[in-house]
mmCIF file of C-alpha atoms in Angstrom:
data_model
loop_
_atom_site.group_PDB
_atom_site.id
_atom_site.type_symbol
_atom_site.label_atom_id
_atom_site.label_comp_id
_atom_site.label_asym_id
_atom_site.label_seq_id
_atom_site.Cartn_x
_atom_site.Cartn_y
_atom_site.Cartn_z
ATOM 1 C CA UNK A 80 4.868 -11.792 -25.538
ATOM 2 C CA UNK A 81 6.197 -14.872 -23.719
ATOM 3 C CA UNK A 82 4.906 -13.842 -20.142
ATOM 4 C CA UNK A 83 6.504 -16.512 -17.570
ATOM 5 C CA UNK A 84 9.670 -18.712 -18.794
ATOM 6 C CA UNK A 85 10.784 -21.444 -16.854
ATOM 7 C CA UNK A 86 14.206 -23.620 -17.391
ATOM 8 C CA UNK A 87 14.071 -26.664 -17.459
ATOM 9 C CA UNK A 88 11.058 -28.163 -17.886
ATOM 10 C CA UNK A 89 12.585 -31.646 -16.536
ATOM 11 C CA UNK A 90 15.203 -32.365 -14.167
ATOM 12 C CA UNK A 91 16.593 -35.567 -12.603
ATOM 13 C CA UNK A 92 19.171 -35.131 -9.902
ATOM 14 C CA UNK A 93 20.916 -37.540 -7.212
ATOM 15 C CA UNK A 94 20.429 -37.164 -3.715
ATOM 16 C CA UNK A 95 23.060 -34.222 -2.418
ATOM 17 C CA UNK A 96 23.127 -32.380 -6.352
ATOM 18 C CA UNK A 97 22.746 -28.967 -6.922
ATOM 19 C CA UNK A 98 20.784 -27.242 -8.924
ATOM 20 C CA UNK A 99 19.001 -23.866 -10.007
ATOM 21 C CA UNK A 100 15.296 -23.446 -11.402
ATOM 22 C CA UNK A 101 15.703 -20.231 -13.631
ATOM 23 C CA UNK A 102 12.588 -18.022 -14.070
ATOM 24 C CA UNK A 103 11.761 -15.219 -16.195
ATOM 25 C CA UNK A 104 9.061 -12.428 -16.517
ATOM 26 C CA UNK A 105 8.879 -9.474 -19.459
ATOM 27 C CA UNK A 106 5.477 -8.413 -18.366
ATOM 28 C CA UNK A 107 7.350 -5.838 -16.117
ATOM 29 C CA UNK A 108 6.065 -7.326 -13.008
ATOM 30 C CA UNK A 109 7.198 -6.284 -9.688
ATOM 31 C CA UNK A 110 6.302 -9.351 -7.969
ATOM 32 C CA UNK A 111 7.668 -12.793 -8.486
ATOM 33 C CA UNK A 112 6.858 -15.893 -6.404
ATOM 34 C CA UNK A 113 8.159 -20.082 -6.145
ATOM 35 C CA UNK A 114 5.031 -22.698 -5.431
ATOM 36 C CA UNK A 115 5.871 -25.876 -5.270
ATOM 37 C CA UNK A 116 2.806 -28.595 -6.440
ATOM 38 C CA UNK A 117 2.733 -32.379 -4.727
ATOM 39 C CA UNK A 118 -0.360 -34.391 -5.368
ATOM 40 C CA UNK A 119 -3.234 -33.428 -3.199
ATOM 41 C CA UNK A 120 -1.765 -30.666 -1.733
ATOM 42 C CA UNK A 121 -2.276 -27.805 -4.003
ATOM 43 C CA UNK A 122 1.063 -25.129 -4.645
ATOM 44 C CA UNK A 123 2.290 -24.138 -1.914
ATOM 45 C CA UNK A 124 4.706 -20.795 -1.409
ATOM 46 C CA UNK A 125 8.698 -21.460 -1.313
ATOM 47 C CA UNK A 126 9.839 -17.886 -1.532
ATOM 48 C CA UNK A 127 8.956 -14.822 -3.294
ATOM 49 C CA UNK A 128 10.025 -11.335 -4.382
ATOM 50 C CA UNK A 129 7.707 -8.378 -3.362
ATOM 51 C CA UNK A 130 9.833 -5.953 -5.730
ATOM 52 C CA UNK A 131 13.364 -5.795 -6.899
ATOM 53 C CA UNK A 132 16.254 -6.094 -4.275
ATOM 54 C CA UNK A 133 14.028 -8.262 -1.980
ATOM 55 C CA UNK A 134 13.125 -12.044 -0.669
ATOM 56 C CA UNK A 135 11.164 -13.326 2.161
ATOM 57 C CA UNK A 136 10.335 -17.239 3.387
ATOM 58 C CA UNK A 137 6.932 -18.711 2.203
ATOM 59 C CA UNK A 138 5.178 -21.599 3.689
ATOM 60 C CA UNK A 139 7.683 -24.475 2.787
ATOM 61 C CA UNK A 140 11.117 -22.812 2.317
ATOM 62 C CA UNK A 141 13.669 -25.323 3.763
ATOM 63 C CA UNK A 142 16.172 -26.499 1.803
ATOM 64 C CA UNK A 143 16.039 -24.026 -0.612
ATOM 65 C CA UNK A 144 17.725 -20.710 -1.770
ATOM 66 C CA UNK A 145 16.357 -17.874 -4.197
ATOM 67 C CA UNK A 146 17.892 -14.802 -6.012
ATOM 68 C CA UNK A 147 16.137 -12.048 -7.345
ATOM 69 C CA UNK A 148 18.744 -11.210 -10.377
ATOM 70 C CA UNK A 149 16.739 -8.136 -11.361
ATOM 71 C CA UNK A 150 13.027 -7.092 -12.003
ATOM 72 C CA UNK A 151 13.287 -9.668 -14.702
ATOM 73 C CA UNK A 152 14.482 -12.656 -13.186
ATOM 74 C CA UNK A 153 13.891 -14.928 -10.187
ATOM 75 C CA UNK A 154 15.940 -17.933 -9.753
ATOM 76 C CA UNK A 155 15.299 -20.751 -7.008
ATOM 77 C CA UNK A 156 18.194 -22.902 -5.897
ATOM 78 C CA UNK A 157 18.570 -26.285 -4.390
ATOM 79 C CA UNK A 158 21.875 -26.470 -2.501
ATOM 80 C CA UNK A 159 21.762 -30.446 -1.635
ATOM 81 C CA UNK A 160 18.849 -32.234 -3.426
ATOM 82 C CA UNK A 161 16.621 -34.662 -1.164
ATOM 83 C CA UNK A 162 14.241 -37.192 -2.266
ATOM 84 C CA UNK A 163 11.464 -35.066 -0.245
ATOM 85 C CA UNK A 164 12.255 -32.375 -2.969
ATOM 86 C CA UNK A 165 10.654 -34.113 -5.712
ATOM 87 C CA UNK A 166 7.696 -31.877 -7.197
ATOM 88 C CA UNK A 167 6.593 -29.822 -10.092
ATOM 89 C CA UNK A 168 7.527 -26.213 -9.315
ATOM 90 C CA UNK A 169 6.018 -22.832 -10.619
ATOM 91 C CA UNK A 170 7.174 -19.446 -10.866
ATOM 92 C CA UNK A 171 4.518 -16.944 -11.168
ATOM 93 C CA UNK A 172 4.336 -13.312 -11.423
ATOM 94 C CA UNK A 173 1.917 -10.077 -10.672
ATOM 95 C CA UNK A 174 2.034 -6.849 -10.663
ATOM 96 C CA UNK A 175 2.367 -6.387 -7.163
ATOM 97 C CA UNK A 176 1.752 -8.009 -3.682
ATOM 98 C CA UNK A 177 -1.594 -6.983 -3.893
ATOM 99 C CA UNK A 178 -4.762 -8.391 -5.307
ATOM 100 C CA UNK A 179 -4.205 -9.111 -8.639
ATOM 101 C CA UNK A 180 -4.183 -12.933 -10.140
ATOM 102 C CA UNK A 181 -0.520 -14.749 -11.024
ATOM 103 C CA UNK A 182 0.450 -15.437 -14.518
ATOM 104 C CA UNK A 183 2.429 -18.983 -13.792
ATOM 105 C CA UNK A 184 5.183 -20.245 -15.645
ATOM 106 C CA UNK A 185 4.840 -23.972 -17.201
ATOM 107 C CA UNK A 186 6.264 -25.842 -14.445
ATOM 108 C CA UNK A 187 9.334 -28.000 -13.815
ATOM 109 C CA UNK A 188 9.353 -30.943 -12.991
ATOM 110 C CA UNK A 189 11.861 -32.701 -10.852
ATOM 111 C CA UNK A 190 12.876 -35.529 -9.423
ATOM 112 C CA UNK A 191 15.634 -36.264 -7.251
ATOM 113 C CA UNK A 192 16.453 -40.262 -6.589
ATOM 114 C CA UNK B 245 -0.829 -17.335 8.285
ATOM 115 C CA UNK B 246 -3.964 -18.341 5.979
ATOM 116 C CA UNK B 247 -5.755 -21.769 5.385
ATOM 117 C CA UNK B 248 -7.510 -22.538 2.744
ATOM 118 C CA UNK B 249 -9.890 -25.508 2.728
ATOM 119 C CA UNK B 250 -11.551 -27.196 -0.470
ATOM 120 C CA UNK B 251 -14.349 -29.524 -1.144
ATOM 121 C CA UNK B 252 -14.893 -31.629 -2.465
ATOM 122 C CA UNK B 253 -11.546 -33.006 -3.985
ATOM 123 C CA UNK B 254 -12.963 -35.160 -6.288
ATOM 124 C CA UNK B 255 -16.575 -34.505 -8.653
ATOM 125 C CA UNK B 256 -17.685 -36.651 -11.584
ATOM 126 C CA UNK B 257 -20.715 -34.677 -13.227
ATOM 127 C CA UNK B 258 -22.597 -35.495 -16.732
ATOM 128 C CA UNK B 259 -22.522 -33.406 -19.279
ATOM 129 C CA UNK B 260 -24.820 -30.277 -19.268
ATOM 130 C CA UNK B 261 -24.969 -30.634 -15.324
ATOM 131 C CA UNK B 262 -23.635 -27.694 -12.797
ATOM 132 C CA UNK B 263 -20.618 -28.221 -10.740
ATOM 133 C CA UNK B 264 -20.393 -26.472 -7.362
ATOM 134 C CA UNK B 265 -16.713 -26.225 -5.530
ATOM 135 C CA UNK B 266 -16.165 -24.921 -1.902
ATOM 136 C CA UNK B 267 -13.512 -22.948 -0.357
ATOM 137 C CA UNK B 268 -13.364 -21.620 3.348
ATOM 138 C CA UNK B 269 -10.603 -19.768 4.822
ATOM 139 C CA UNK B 270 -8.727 -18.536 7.568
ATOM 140 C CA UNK B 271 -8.376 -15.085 7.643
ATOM 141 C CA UNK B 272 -10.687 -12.491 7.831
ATOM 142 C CA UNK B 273 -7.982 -9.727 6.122
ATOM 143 C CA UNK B 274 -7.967 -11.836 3.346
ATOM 144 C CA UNK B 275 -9.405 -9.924 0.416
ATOM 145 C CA UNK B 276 -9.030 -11.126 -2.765
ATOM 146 C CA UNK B 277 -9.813 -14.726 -4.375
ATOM 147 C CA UNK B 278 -9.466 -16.095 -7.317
ATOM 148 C CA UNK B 279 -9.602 -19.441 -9.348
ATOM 149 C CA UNK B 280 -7.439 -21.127 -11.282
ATOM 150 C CA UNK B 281 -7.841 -24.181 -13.707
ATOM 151 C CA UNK B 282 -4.971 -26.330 -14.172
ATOM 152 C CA UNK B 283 -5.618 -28.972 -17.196
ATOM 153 C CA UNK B 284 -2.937 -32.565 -17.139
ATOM 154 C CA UNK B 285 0.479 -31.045 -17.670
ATOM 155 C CA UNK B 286 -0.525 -27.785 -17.871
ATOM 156 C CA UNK B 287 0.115 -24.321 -15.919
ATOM 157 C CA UNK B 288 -2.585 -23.046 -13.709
ATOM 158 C CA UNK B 289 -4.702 -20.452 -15.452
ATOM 159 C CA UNK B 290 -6.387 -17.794 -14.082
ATOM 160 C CA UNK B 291 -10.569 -18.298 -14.649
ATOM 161 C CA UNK B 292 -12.365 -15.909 -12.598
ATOM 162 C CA UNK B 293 -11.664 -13.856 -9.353
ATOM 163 C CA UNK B 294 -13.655 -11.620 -6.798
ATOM 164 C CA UNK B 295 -12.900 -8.812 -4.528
ATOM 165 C CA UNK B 296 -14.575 -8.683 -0.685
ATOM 166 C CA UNK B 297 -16.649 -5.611 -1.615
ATOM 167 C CA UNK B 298 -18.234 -8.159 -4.192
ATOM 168 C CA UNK B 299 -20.607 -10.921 -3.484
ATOM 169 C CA UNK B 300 -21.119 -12.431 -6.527
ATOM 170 C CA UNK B 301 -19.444 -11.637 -10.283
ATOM 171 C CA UNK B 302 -20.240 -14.182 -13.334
ATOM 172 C CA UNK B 303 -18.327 -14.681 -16.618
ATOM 173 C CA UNK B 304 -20.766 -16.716 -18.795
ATOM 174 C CA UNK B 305 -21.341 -20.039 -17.596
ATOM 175 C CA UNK B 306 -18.872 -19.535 -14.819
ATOM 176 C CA UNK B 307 -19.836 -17.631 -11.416
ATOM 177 C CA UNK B 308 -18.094 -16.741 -8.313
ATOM 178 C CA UNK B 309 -19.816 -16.012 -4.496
ATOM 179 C CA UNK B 310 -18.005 -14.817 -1.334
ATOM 180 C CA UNK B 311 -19.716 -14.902 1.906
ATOM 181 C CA UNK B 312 -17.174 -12.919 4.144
ATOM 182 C CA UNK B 313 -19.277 -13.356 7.524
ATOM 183 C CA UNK B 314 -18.912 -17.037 6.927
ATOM 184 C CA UNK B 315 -15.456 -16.596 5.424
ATOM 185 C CA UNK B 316 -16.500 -18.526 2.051
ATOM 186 C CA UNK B 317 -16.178 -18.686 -1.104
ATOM 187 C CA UNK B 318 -17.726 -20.796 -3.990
ATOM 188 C CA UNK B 319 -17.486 -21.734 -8.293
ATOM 189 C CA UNK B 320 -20.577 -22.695 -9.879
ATOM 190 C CA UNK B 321 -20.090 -23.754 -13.706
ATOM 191 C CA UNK B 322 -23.661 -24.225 -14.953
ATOM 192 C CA UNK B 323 -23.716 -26.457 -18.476
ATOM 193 C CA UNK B 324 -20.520 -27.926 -18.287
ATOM 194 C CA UNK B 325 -18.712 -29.485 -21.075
ATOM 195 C CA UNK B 326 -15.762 -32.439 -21.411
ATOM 196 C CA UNK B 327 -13.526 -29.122 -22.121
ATOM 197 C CA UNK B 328 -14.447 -28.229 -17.815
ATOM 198 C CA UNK B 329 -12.566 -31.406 -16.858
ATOM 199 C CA UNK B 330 -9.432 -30.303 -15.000
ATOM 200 C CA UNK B 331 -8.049 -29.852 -11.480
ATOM 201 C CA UNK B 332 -9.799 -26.636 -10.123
ATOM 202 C CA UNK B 333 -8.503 -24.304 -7.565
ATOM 203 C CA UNK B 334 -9.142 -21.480 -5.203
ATOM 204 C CA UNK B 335 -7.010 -19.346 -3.305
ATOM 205 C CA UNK B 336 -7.312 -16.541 -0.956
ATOM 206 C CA UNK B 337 -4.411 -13.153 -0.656
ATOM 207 C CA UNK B 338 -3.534 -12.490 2.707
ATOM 208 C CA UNK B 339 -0.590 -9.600 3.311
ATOM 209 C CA UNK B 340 1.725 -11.335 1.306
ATOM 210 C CA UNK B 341 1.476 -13.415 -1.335
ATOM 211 C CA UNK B 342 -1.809 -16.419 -2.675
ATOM 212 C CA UNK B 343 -2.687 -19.433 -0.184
ATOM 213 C CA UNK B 344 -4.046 -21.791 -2.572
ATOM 214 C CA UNK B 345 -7.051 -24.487 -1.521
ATOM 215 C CA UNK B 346 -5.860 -28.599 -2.363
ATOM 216 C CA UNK B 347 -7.646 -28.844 -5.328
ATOM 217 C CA UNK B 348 -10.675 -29.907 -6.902
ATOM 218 C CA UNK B 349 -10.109 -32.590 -9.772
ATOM 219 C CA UNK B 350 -14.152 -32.152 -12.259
ATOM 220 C CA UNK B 351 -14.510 -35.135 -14.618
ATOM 221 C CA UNK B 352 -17.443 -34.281 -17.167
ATOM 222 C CA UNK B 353 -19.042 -37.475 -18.303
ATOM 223 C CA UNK B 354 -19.900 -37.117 -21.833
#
């Protein structure tokens, strides 16, 4: 039982780059989320997925793109990487919206220069 | 949207010693917070968590109070270890999804 999967665990990309964090859940979760982690400032919310076939804006989501592939899967995207970007980013996952606690992923960690 | 204040952000205790952390929030709808411990280079774990019919819940040398009039929250781990050193961290659910506090980085002094 592998719970949360992130790809890749490092990234390095040039300023204007592309890229797309992939994340994946086989606890059969509903809910799927994007944090973001910068020193001192805890994880804060990109984007998440209440249930299948949906996507609403967290706390920091400019800049940034997400798809929610199927109940499975929950990728985040970067259209044009900025320097401001750099940060370890989570996916977690729950069983819904509600109050139950997030199983995370184990981070990725990027850095755009 | 919620806040979610902790204190203090650093603590350096000595072995055997209790660590206390502090969370307030925001909103009063929240109802649900829980804690997570995040060891260097790890993911955030899940420790302990409490509802806001509860007032207090304990898991061994780990325990958990909510004060909803004051709208906070607290961790008390009583006889901690070097193993307790991590970056601590509460968070409170509001409609939608987990506001999380800053952080709390214990050092256990052997």
């Amino acid at each position: 039982n592998a719970g949360v999967t992130q790809t890749p665990k490092f990234q390095v990309l040039k300023t204007g780059q592309s890229m797309t964090l992939q994340c994946a859940q086989d606890m059969n979760h509903n809910s799927m989320y994007w944090y973001r982690q910068d020193p001192g400032m805890g994880l804060r919310l990109i984007y998440y997925s209440a249930s299948e076939g949906t996507t609403d804006k967290g706390e920091v989501p400019n800049g940034y793109n997400v798809s929610r592939l199927n109940k499975r899967e929950f990728s985040l995207r970067l259209e044009s990487a900025a320097p401001s970007q750099t940060s370890v980013y989570f996916c977690a996952s729950s069983p819904t919206t509600g109050d139950y606690g997030y199983t995370f992923g184990s981070g990725t960690r990027l850095t755009v220069v | 949207g919620e806040n979610v204040e902790q204190h203090p952000s650093t603590l350096s205790v000595q072995e055997g010693d209790s660590a206390v952390i502090k969370c307030t929030y925001s909103d009063s709808a929240s109802n649900y917070f829980p804690w997570y411990k995040q060891e260097l280079g790890k993911r955030p774990q899940l420790i302990i968590d409490i509802r806001s019919n509860v007032g207090e819940k304990k898991d061994q040398r780990i325990a958990v109070t909510l004060n909803k009039t004051a709208k906070h929250f607290s961790l008390h781990i009583t006889e901690t270890q070097p193993e307790d050193s991590a970056v601590y961290f509460c968070a409170a659910h509001e409609e939608r999804a987990l506001t999380f506090g800053s952080g709390t980085r214990l050092q256990v002094q052997p």
